[in-house]
Structure formats: C-alpha cells, structure tokens
Amino acid sequence: MSDSTQKSPCDNSVKTGCGCQAADGKSNRRDFLLKVGLGLNVVAGAMISVPILGYVLSSFFQKMPLKEISLGPIDKFPEGTTRLASFSNPYQVPWDGETAQIPCWVRRVQGEEFQIFAINCTHLGCPVRWFEESKLFMCPCHGGAFYEDGSHASGPPPRGLYTYEYKVVNNELILLGGILPTLARPNI
C-alpha cells in the first residue's frame, strides 16, 4: 500500500478508543478540548470584566449624600493658625477600625472664615504635614510642598490641596463631608 492510500486508525466507521471523529459525526478529542478551552476563556473574561464594569458604572448609580460633621467650637482654632483635626467617617463599617477617623487640616483665616484641607497630597495621596516655621504643608513621599492657603508651591503634585466645604453654626465649625474631595468633586 502506498502512503496516500493508508488508512488512519480513525477512518473506521465505528468509533475506536482513540477519540477521533468517527464516521457517525461525533466530535473528536481535539474539538472537545477546543470547546473546553473556549469555554474557560469566556468564563475568565467574564470574571475579569464584571469588577471592571462595576467600578466604571458605580459612579452613575451610587451617590452618597454629604453629611454635616462637627469639628468642635470655633474657639478651638485660633485666628491665623493651622491645626490638625479629625472626624469620624459617617459611612464607616465595623471593620474600618482606626481608619474610620479621618484627619484634616483646619486653617482659621479670620473671624468665621476657615479653610479645611484634606490631609492627602494631590500627587499620590500621602499625608501632608504642616510646618509652622516655614508656613508650608510638606509631603514626605516625593517632596511636594503647598503654601499656607493650600496652593501648590513645588514638587510633583499637579494642583493645590483639596478642600472641604464648611459652615459655622452657633460658634461650631461644621464640615460637609463623608467623601474625600477629589477632582470629581473638588470642593465637597
């Protein structure tokens, strides 16, 4: 017999034990493994895309209202000074622990005029520190600096510090927060 006329073991009309496609039209092992591989890829793609879609679409469906949070009496913040204050996150869950306490910098300009800054640097979110001697906020991570009014002084941060909205009611400083200010909501 020549090579072109040799029969392969799978050319039988009865399915043999090799898993090849038989004459009756059943799939062979290669087709089966291809289908299993495609199915696993579809499942993996769905598992990756669900969280990504959830993240992208969450801003359209989940709106958290701002809460009024007391930072204490305005006498606690003398005029012309910047002080560290903290408040309890109104949207905390039991496993937040210490992270439910959110720090902020409160600058009393004069009278009932304040500036309340988020503690996070606008570069990568590291906590900024206030240096009274130089009247600068400094970021320890990459050397970002901000002036007393929160505007950008130097370093890699792309903009000034984020600020919270506030109001004064009965000599009490009330912060409007619960959500960290960002470019999406620059002034909360």
CSV table of C-alpha atoms in Angstrom, one decimal:
chain,number,residue,atom,x,y,z
A,1,MET,CA,0.0,0.0,0.0
A,2,SER,CA,1.2,3.5,-0.8
A,3,ASP,CA,1.3,6.2,1.9
A,4,SER,CA,-1.7,8.1,0.3
A,5,THR,CA,-3.9,5.1,0.4
A,6,GLN,CA,-3.0,4.0,4.0
A,7,LYS,CA,-5.9,4.2,6.4
A,8,SER,CA,-5.5,6.0,9.6
A,9,PRO,CA,-6.8,4.2,12.7
A,10,CYS,CA,-9.6,6.8,12.9
A,11,ASP,CA,-11.0,6.2,9.5
A,12,ASN,CA,-13.2,3.3,10.7
A,13,SER,CA,-16.9,3.7,10.7
A,14,VAL,CA,-17.0,2.5,14.3
A,15,LYS,CA,-15.5,4.7,16.9
A,16,THR,CA,-12.3,3.4,18.3
A,17,GLY,CA,-10.7,4.1,21.6
A,18,CYS,CA,-8.5,6.9,20.2
A,19,GLY,CA,-11.2,9.7,20.5
A,20,CYS,CA,-11.0,10.7,16.8
A,21,GLN,CA,-14.1,11.7,14.9
A,22,ALA,CA,-15.9,8.7,13.7
A,23,ALA,CA,-17.9,8.3,10.6
A,24,ASP,CA,-21.1,8.8,12.6
A,25,GLY,CA,-20.3,12.6,13.0
A,26,LYS,CA,-19.3,12.6,16.7
A,27,SER,CA,-16.6,15.1,17.7
A,28,ASN,CA,-13.0,14.1,18.2
A,29,ARG,CA,-10.8,14.9,21.2
A,30,ARG,CA,-9.3,18.0,19.6
A,31,ASP,CA,-12.7,19.5,19.0
A,32,PHE,CA,-13.7,18.8,22.6
A,33,LEU,CA,-10.5,20.3,24.0
A,34,LEU,CA,-11.0,23.4,21.8
A,35,LYS,CA,-14.5,23.9,23.1
A,36,VAL,CA,-13.4,23.4,26.7
A,37,GLY,CA,-10.6,26.0,26.2
A,38,LEU,CA,-13.0,28.5,24.6
A,39,GLY,CA,-15.5,28.0,27.5
A,40,LEU,CA,-12.7,28.6,30.1
A,41,ASN,CA,-11.7,31.7,28.3
A,42,VAL,CA,-15.2,33.1,28.2
A,43,VAL,CA,-15.5,32.4,32.0
A,44,ALA,CA,-12.2,34.1,32.7
A,45,GLY,CA,-13.2,37.1,30.6
A,46,ALA,CA,-16.4,37.4,32.4
A,47,MET,CA,-14.7,37.2,35.8
A,48,ILE,CA,-12.3,40.0,34.8
A,49,SER,CA,-14.9,42.2,33.2
A,50,VAL,CA,-17.5,42.2,36.0
A,51,PRO,CA,-15.4,44.1,38.5
A,52,ILE,CA,-14.1,46.5,35.9
A,53,LEU,CA,-17.6,47.3,34.7
A,54,GLY,CA,-18.8,47.6,38.4
A,55,TYR,CA,-16.0,50.1,39.0
A,56,VAL,CA,-16.8,52.2,35.9
A,57,LEU,CA,-20.5,52.2,36.4
A,58,SER,CA,-20.6,52.6,40.2
A,59,SER,CA,-20.3,56.4,39.9
A,60,PHE,CA,-23.5,56.5,38.0
A,61,PHE,CA,-25.6,54.5,40.5
A,62,GLN,CA,-24.1,55.1,43.9
A,63,LYS,CA,-24.4,58.7,45.2
A,64,MET,CA,-23.5,59.3,48.8
A,65,PRO,CA,-25.0,62.4,50.3
A,66,LEU,CA,-22.7,64.8,52.2
A,67,LYS,CA,-23.1,64.8,56.0
A,68,GLU,CA,-22.7,67.6,58.4
A,69,ILE,CA,-19.8,66.7,60.8
A,70,SER,CA,-18.9,68.8,63.8
A,71,LEU,CA,-15.2,69.7,64.3
A,72,GLY,CA,-15.9,71.5,67.5
A,73,PRO,CA,-16.2,75.1,68.7
A,74,ILE,CA,-14.5,77.7,66.5
A,75,ASP,CA,-12.6,78.8,69.6
A,76,LYS,CA,-10.6,75.6,69.3
A,77,PHE,CA,-9.0,77.1,66.2
A,78,PRO,CA,-7.2,80.4,66.9
A,79,GLU,CA,-7.1,83.0,64.2
A,80,GLY,CA,-4.0,82.8,61.9
A,81,THR,CA,-3.2,79.2,62.9
A,82,THR,CA,-3.5,75.8,61.2
A,83,ARG,CA,-4.4,72.9,63.4
A,84,LEU,CA,-4.9,69.2,62.8
A,85,ALA,CA,-8.4,68.0,63.5
A,86,SER,CA,-10.1,64.6,62.9
A,87,PHE,CA,-13.7,63.4,62.4
A,88,SER,CA,-15.4,60.1,62.4
A,89,ASN,CA,-16.4,58.8,58.9
A,90,PRO,CA,-20.2,58.8,58.7
A,91,TYR,CA,-20.0,55.9,56.3
A,92,GLN,CA,-17.9,53.7,58.4
A,93,VAL,CA,-18.3,49.9,58.7
A,94,PRO,CA,-17.3,47.9,61.8
A,95,TRP,CA,-14.0,46.6,60.2
A,96,ASP,CA,-12.7,50.1,59.5
A,97,GLY,CA,-11.2,50.3,62.9
A,98,GLU,CA,-8.8,53.3,63.3
A,99,THR,CA,-9.1,54.2,59.6
A,100,ALA,CA,-12.7,55.5,60.3
A,101,GLN,CA,-11.1,58.5,62.0
A,102,ILE,CA,-10.3,60.9,59.1
A,103,PRO,CA,-7.7,63.7,59.8
A,104,CYS,CA,-7.9,67.2,58.2
A,105,TRP,CA,-6.1,70.5,58.4
A,106,VAL,CA,-8.1,73.4,59.6
A,107,ARG,CA,-6.8,76.9,58.9
A,108,ARG,CA,-8.7,79.8,60.5
A,109,VAL,CA,-8.1,82.9,58.4
A,110,GLN,CA,-10.1,85.4,60.5
A,111,GLY,CA,-13.4,85.5,62.2
A,112,GLU,CA,-15.6,82.8,60.8
A,113,GLU,CA,-13.5,82.4,57.6
A,114,PHE,CA,-11.8,79.0,57.5
A,115,GLN,CA,-10.0,76.7,55.1
A,116,ILE,CA,-10.3,72.9,55.7
A,117,PHE,CA,-7.9,70.8,53.8
A,118,ALA,CA,-7.9,67.1,53.1
A,119,ILE,CA,-4.7,65.6,54.6
A,120,ASN,CA,-3.9,63.8,51.4
A,121,CYS,CA,-1.3,65.1,48.9
A,122,THR,CA,-2.8,65.6,45.4
A,123,HIS,CA,0.1,63.7,43.9
A,124,LEU,CA,-0.3,60.2,45.3
A,125,GLY,CA,-2.3,60.7,48.4
A,126,CYS,CA,0.4,60.6,51.1
A,127,PRO,CA,-0.5,62.5,54.3
A,128,VAL,CA,0.9,66.1,54.3
A,129,ARG,CA,2.3,67.7,57.4
A,130,TRP,CA,2.1,71.3,58.4
A,131,PHE,CA,5.3,73.2,59.4
A,132,GLU,CA,4.5,76.3,61.3
A,133,GLU,CA,8.0,77.8,61.0
A,134,SER,CA,8.0,77.8,57.2
A,135,LYS,CA,4.2,78.1,56.8
A,136,LEU,CA,4.2,75.2,54.4
A,137,PHE,CA,2.5,71.9,54.0
A,138,MET,CA,5.0,69.2,53.1
A,139,CYS,CA,4.5,65.8,51.6
A,140,PRO,CA,7.1,63.3,52.9
A,141,CYS,CA,6.8,60.9,49.9
A,142,HIS,CA,8.0,62.9,46.9
A,143,GLY,CA,8.8,66.3,48.3
A,144,GLY,CA,5.6,68.1,47.3
A,145,ALA,CA,5.1,71.5,49.1
A,146,PHE,CA,2.0,73.6,49.5
A,147,TYR,CA,1.6,77.2,50.7
A,148,GLU,CA,-0.4,78.1,53.8
A,149,ASP,CA,-3.6,78.7,51.6
A,150,GLY,CA,-3.2,75.1,50.2
A,151,SER,CA,-2.0,76.2,46.7
A,152,HIS,CA,0.8,74.3,45.0
A,153,ALA,CA,4.3,75.5,45.9
A,154,SER,CA,6.7,73.0,44.4
A,155,GLY,CA,7.3,69.3,43.6
A,156,PRO,CA,5.3,66.8,41.6
A,157,PRO,CA,1.7,67.5,42.9
A,158,PRO,CA,-0.3,68.7,39.9
A,159,ARG,CA,-2.5,71.1,41.9
A,160,GLY,CA,-3.2,72.5,45.4
A,161,LEU,CA,-4.7,70.6,48.3
A,162,TYR,CA,-8.3,69.5,48.2
A,163,THR,CA,-10.6,71.5,50.4
A,164,TYR,CA,-13.9,70.7,52.2
A,165,GLU,CA,-16.9,72.9,52.4
A,166,TYR,CA,-17.9,74.1,55.8
A,167,LYS,CA,-20.3,76.3,57.7
A,168,VAL,CA,-20.3,77.9,61.1
A,169,VAL,CA,-23.5,77.3,63.2
A,170,ASN,CA,-23.8,78.7,66.8
A,171,ASN,CA,-20.0,79.1,67.0
A,172,GLU,CA,-19.4,75.5,66.0
A,173,LEU,CA,-17.4,74.5,62.9
A,174,ILE,CA,-19.4,72.1,60.7
A,175,LEU,CA,-17.6,70.2,57.9
A,176,LEU,CA,-19.6,68.9,55.0
A,177,GLY,CA,-18.0,65.6,54.2
A,178,GLY,CA,-18.1,61.9,54.3
A,179,ILE,CA,-16.5,61.6,50.9
A,180,LEU,CA,-12.9,62.7,50.3
A,181,PRO,CA,-12.7,65.6,48.0
A,182,THR,CA,-11.2,64.9,44.6
A,183,LEU,CA,-11.1,66.4,41.1
A,184,ALA,CA,-14.5,64.8,40.5
A,185,ARG,CA,-15.8,66.8,43.5
A,186,PRO,CA,-13.1,69.4,44.2
A,187,ASN,CA,-15.0,71.2,46.9
A,188,ILE,CA,-17.2,69.0,49.0
